[in-house]
Amino acid sequence: MTPEALLDTLAERRSLPLEGYRSLIEAAEALAPRAAELARKAREPIYGNRVFIRGLIEISSFCKNDCLYCGLRRSNAGAERYRLTEEEIMECADEGYRLGFRTFVLQGGEDAYFTDERLVPLVRGLKTSHPDCAVTLSLGERSRESFTKLREAGADRYLLRHETADGAHYGKLHPESMSFENRMRCLRDLRELRYQVGCGFMVGSPFQTSETLAKDLKFIEEFRPEMCGIGPFVPHHATPFASCPAGSADLTCYLLSLIRIMHPNILLPATTALGTVAGNGRERGVLAGANVLMPNLSPLSVRKKYELYDNKLCTGEEAAECRACLDRRIRNIGYEIVTDRGDFKSANAVVQ
Ligand code: 5AD
Ligand code: FES
């Protein structure tokens, strides 16, 4: 089958064999415009031109892990560490609410300070003061008991990128203390506990090949996440991958299109990393099929300290400025940011 025909098959059957995904990835350059067109066509009846926003609150830059790509890795002695107080987190959420955000994403490194005993009241507090909002957690790997308690406290969604669906590749990106099996165990637990689950990966991470990417696509096809966060790898100067090249915006956009075609209902962010590698990266992401933006609500005083990678966008902007900037950018390309929790729309839902 030609790559063009494979793309049509993906649009019809929403599934391809591993080899098919690999051929599509290898034909990225030629197929990207057609893939973007099919992606927009798949999204239109479900989400129209609506783009959802999530307010990202980076609650801690402490991390006990040592992922080789990440600036927050514990071996990075140069990283400035901080953690927000419960009060600061609530203030960020209140400000976000005033700006029209109806989802708060609490993200942080794997910080032992944030025990269940501390997180449960925090999640409860957020859900009590903003009952019309969704709370998303993105706090790394935790035990099933912990996921259970946080879900019972009211957390609606959990983001945990799988990072790569190839076990050997996973091993090259992470220290020995971390395991691919535990990552997958977490994703399964989250699913069973009825979270809306987000997985995802970096595009252009060191040692990535068309084969590992094909496995990522097959995994996303089968796991059927409600969300999928993909963004280019961006080197951080104080990591072992400092001199590796950044991932490409073009390939990221193409993969966004393929994921949209495979799962028309999925929530797909145009990430800050995509905006970092290309000036209009987020707009290009939306035109390729993304329908979520996750601007920062963290206090300005800590913005620069949550440094996953170099040259991160929006570290000097107030939340209100980002909101206004995104509104303008998205309107300019014919889309519209909406104030809505932006829940996953199940198979047959259409825009009212
Ligand atoms: N470049 C791009 N993305 C990164 N992440 C971590 N480090 C980097 C980097 N150097 C992503 C990981 C993680 C998410 C929070 O940020 O995929 O899951
Ligand atoms: Fe932050 Fe544009 S989105 S300034």
XYZ file of C-alpha atoms and ligand atoms in Angstrom:
374
model
C 0.000 0.000 0.000
C 1.258 3.525 -0.710
C 1.656 5.888 2.239
C -1.244 7.969 0.816
C -3.481 4.914 0.861
C -2.351 4.085 4.396
C -3.441 7.528 5.527
C -6.900 6.972 4.046
C -7.062 3.569 5.710
C -6.214 5.147 9.054
C -9.011 7.677 8.529
C -11.496 4.905 7.719
C -10.544 2.210 10.207
C -8.847 4.277 12.939
C -6.250 1.549 13.159
C -3.140 0.349 11.362
C -0.623 -2.420 11.931
C 2.705 -1.371 13.440
C 4.371 -1.495 10.018
C 1.730 0.831 8.614
C 2.469 3.443 11.274
C 6.144 3.111 10.498
C 5.574 3.770 6.793
C 3.439 6.797 7.632
C 6.172 8.192 9.879
C 8.779 7.691 7.194
C 6.618 9.572 4.674
C 6.021 12.508 7.034
C 7.232 15.248 4.773
C 5.103 14.325 1.776
C 1.963 13.500 3.762
C 1.845 16.290 6.359
C -0.523 18.679 4.488
C -3.013 15.903 3.678
C -2.789 14.545 7.254
C -3.535 17.995 8.689
C -6.539 18.291 6.392
C -7.893 14.888 7.446
C -7.245 15.769 11.099
C -9.265 18.994 10.856
C -12.034 17.107 9.082
C -12.119 14.486 11.841
C -12.200 17.111 14.605
C -14.773 19.476 13.054
C -18.031 17.598 13.830
C -16.960 17.003 17.434
C -15.232 20.171 18.597
C -15.857 22.651 15.750
C -13.338 25.477 15.993
C -13.307 25.396 19.785
C -10.038 25.263 21.704
C -9.967 24.479 25.435
C -7.596 26.010 27.951
C -6.127 24.390 31.073
C -4.450 26.444 33.765
C -1.129 24.861 34.633
C 0.033 25.325 38.227
C 3.577 24.068 38.735
C 3.411 23.170 42.405
C 6.934 21.834 43.010
C 10.270 21.715 41.231
C 11.693 19.123 43.643
C 12.045 15.704 42.046
C 13.413 12.451 43.371
C 13.833 11.054 39.865
C 16.727 11.493 37.504
C 15.274 11.306 33.977
C 18.139 12.023 31.625
C 16.231 14.596 29.552
C 14.702 16.701 32.307
C 16.090 19.864 33.874
C 14.378 19.056 37.172
C 16.360 15.808 37.560
C 17.757 15.378 41.029
C 21.374 15.347 39.767
C 20.956 18.899 38.530
C 22.511 20.660 41.493
C 22.143 23.980 39.679
C 18.337 23.849 39.616
C 16.587 26.233 41.987
C 13.972 24.285 43.882
C 10.669 25.608 45.226
C 7.316 24.342 46.297
C 4.094 26.323 46.456
C 2.048 26.487 49.642
C -1.580 25.400 49.670
C -2.518 29.056 49.922
C -0.447 30.006 46.873
C -1.991 27.167 44.876
C -5.505 28.278 45.811
C -4.648 31.864 44.844
C -3.394 30.738 41.427
C -6.619 28.830 40.902
C -8.750 31.813 41.974
C -6.900 34.068 39.556
C -7.250 31.422 36.849
C -10.984 31.193 37.500
C -11.356 34.950 37.049
C -9.529 34.617 33.727
C -11.946 31.953 32.485
C -10.091 28.733 33.279
C -12.302 25.806 34.273
C -9.584 23.170 34.518
C -6.602 23.359 36.846
C -3.628 21.120 36.256
C -1.424 20.623 39.298
C 1.930 19.560 37.926
C 5.154 18.888 39.754
C 8.241 16.775 40.047
C 8.027 13.633 42.160
C 8.309 15.476 45.458
C 7.967 13.370 48.622
C 6.608 16.433 50.453
C 3.340 16.094 48.545
C 2.023 13.073 50.414
C -1.586 11.962 50.103
C -2.194 13.614 53.468
C -1.209 16.952 51.938
C -2.724 16.463 48.489
C -6.143 15.148 49.496
C -7.200 18.345 51.333
C -5.715 20.406 48.499
C -7.771 18.624 45.844
C -10.876 18.763 48.073
C -10.305 22.465 48.681
C -10.041 23.200 44.957
C -13.176 21.197 44.162
C -15.087 22.896 46.999
C -14.179 26.452 46.031
C -14.626 25.786 42.298
C -17.216 23.001 41.952
C -17.669 23.718 38.248
C -13.996 23.055 37.518
C -12.050 19.934 36.688
C -8.906 19.123 38.639
C -6.131 17.388 36.752
C -3.064 16.000 38.466
C 0.315 15.534 36.820
C 2.567 14.442 39.657
C 4.333 11.415 38.260
C 4.218 7.804 39.348
C 2.368 6.998 42.569
C 0.943 3.895 44.178
C -2.488 2.572 43.293
C -3.655 3.450 46.825
C -2.530 7.012 46.310
C -4.307 7.275 42.940
C -7.412 5.864 44.658
C -7.354 8.428 47.488
C -6.794 11.336 45.111
C -9.631 10.183 42.877
C -11.920 9.926 45.911
C -10.847 13.433 46.926
C -12.244 14.655 43.597
C -9.398 14.587 41.079
C -10.963 14.126 37.630
C -7.981 13.575 35.374
C -4.363 12.483 35.510
C -1.582 13.185 33.046
C 1.328 10.790 32.972
C 3.232 10.665 29.723
C 4.337 7.159 28.894
C 7.447 8.860 27.337
C 8.048 5.966 24.893
C 6.191 2.713 24.264
C 9.442 0.844 23.602
C 10.904 -0.725 26.753
C 14.518 -0.581 25.561
C 14.132 3.086 24.538
C 12.554 3.823 27.919
C 15.691 2.388 29.526
C 17.917 4.802 27.595
C 15.947 7.857 28.738
C 15.660 6.941 32.404
C 17.892 5.802 35.256
C 17.828 2.177 36.338
C 15.716 3.040 39.347
C 12.747 3.707 37.020
C 10.933 1.087 35.016
C 8.765 0.936 31.944
C 6.609 -1.669 33.722
C 5.792 0.656 36.599
C 4.962 3.463 34.172
C 2.489 1.205 32.380
C 1.127 -0.099 35.713
C 0.357 3.497 36.706
C -1.490 4.153 33.429
C -3.538 0.981 33.833
C -4.389 1.823 37.449
C -5.471 5.336 36.492
C -7.706 3.956 33.789
C -9.268 1.383 36.130
C -9.899 4.080 38.738
C -11.893 5.987 36.115
C -9.695 8.997 35.765
C -9.700 10.675 32.380
C -6.155 9.682 31.495
C -3.500 11.462 29.487
C -0.402 9.749 28.164
C 2.150 11.133 25.717
C 5.737 11.418 24.621
C 8.440 13.753 23.362
C 9.101 14.011 19.633
C 12.768 13.744 18.741
C 13.939 12.421 22.101
C 17.438 10.899 21.960
C 17.470 7.346 20.530
C 13.947 7.703 19.103
C 13.459 5.959 15.731
C 10.556 5.518 13.322
C 10.164 2.118 14.957
C 9.802 3.446 18.505
C 7.434 6.163 17.206
C 5.333 3.513 15.459
C 5.057 1.746 18.821
C 3.939 5.025 20.421
C 1.170 5.368 17.842
C 0.090 1.744 18.251
C 0.062 2.146 22.026
C -2.083 5.296 21.750
C -4.420 3.514 19.338
C -4.957 0.616 21.743
C -4.878 2.419 25.088
C -7.386 5.011 23.900
C -6.344 7.798 26.277
C -8.746 10.699 26.771
C -5.761 13.027 26.318
C -2.376 12.809 24.708
C 0.433 15.298 25.331
C 3.118 15.347 22.701
C 5.744 18.026 22.237
C 9.242 18.256 20.838
C 12.202 17.293 22.990
C 14.135 20.441 23.901
C 17.623 20.014 25.368
C 18.344 21.341 28.845
C 21.909 22.582 29.377
C 22.470 20.778 32.685
C 21.429 17.280 31.589
C 23.330 14.439 29.878
C 21.339 15.260 26.713
C 22.495 18.905 26.655
C 24.055 18.617 23.213
C 21.298 16.536 21.588
C 19.283 18.303 18.889
C 15.750 19.489 19.619
C 12.787 17.664 18.107
C 11.147 19.180 15.041
C 7.971 21.220 15.034
C 7.015 19.742 11.645
C 7.197 16.153 12.836
C 5.342 17.053 16.049
C 2.503 18.619 14.034
C 2.341 15.622 11.708
C 2.099 13.228 14.662
C -0.630 15.410 16.187
C -2.531 14.996 12.916
C -2.117 11.206 12.901
C -3.338 10.958 16.504
C -6.352 13.168 15.718
C -7.231 11.019 12.695
C -6.940 7.853 14.790
C -9.008 9.232 17.708
C -11.240 12.093 16.498
C -12.521 12.719 20.047
C -9.180 12.917 21.826
C -8.041 16.019 23.715
C -4.772 17.064 22.184
C -2.681 19.926 23.540
C -0.491 22.167 21.418
C 2.279 22.220 24.002
C 4.474 24.969 25.351
C 7.483 22.987 24.060
C 6.015 23.216 20.539
C 5.677 26.978 21.009
C 9.286 27.048 22.211
C 10.857 25.388 19.143
C 8.824 27.435 16.642
C 7.460 30.948 17.136
C 4.007 30.023 15.903
C 4.277 26.405 17.061
C 1.049 26.341 19.058
C -0.957 27.829 16.199
C 0.532 25.258 13.851
C -0.350 22.563 16.385
C -3.999 23.668 16.420
C -4.099 23.719 12.615
C -2.667 20.191 12.641
C -5.407 18.899 14.963
C -4.648 20.028 18.535
C -7.558 21.470 20.544
C -6.108 22.262 23.986
C -3.686 24.902 25.293
C -2.118 24.774 28.712
C -0.811 28.199 29.696
C 0.932 28.787 32.967
C -0.852 30.071 36.081
C 2.152 29.613 38.404
C 3.284 32.740 40.293
C 5.789 34.800 38.291
C 8.348 34.435 41.081
C 8.749 30.691 40.398
C 8.183 30.517 36.635
C 11.838 30.366 35.659
C 12.572 27.716 38.255
C 10.291 25.096 36.710
C 12.798 24.550 33.978
C 12.198 21.236 32.212
C 14.152 22.493 29.188
C 15.948 25.648 27.981
C 14.211 28.781 26.645
C 10.772 27.780 27.941
C 8.039 30.122 26.777
C 6.082 32.556 28.952
C 8.368 32.578 31.975
C 8.018 36.356 32.202
C 4.324 36.817 31.510
C 1.471 37.239 33.979
C -1.365 34.726 33.622
C -3.630 37.461 32.273
C -1.087 38.356 29.591
C -0.839 34.745 28.430
C -4.592 34.447 28.324
C -4.908 37.587 26.177
C -1.981 36.566 23.959
C -3.441 33.129 23.325
C -6.899 34.559 22.601
C -5.404 36.771 19.942
C -3.205 34.063 18.449
C -6.034 31.564 18.251
C -8.543 34.053 16.860
C -6.031 34.950 14.157
C -6.109 31.419 12.799
C -9.919 31.186 12.848
C -10.363 29.293 16.109
C -11.861 30.314 19.427
C -10.819 29.722 23.044
C -13.807 28.685 25.148
C -14.527 28.760 28.872
C -15.609 25.218 29.414
C -14.211 22.278 31.399
C -13.591 20.698 28.007
C -14.328 17.132 29.020
C -13.588 14.280 26.685
C -16.509 13.840 24.300
C -17.409 10.209 23.954
C -17.775 8.579 20.574
C -21.046 9.981 19.219
C -21.147 13.388 20.824
C -21.432 16.421 18.549
C -21.292 20.144 19.229
C -24.640 21.453 20.518
N 12.055 18.614 26.510
C 10.740 18.480 26.256
N 9.867 17.949 27.134
C 10.350 17.563 28.324
N 9.751 16.989 29.372
C 10.669 16.794 30.342
N 11.872 17.220 29.924
C 11.707 17.701 28.665
C 12.572 18.245 27.696
N 13.881 18.389 27.932
C 8.353 16.552 29.343
C 8.264 15.073 29.700
C 7.401 15.088 30.949
C 6.669 16.399 30.843
C 6.176 16.951 32.128
O 7.610 17.272 30.267
O 7.629 14.343 28.645
O 6.513 14.008 31.031
Fe 2.115 33.372 27.334
Fe 1.700 34.275 24.763
S 0.921 32.537 25.753
S 2.626 35.293 26.476
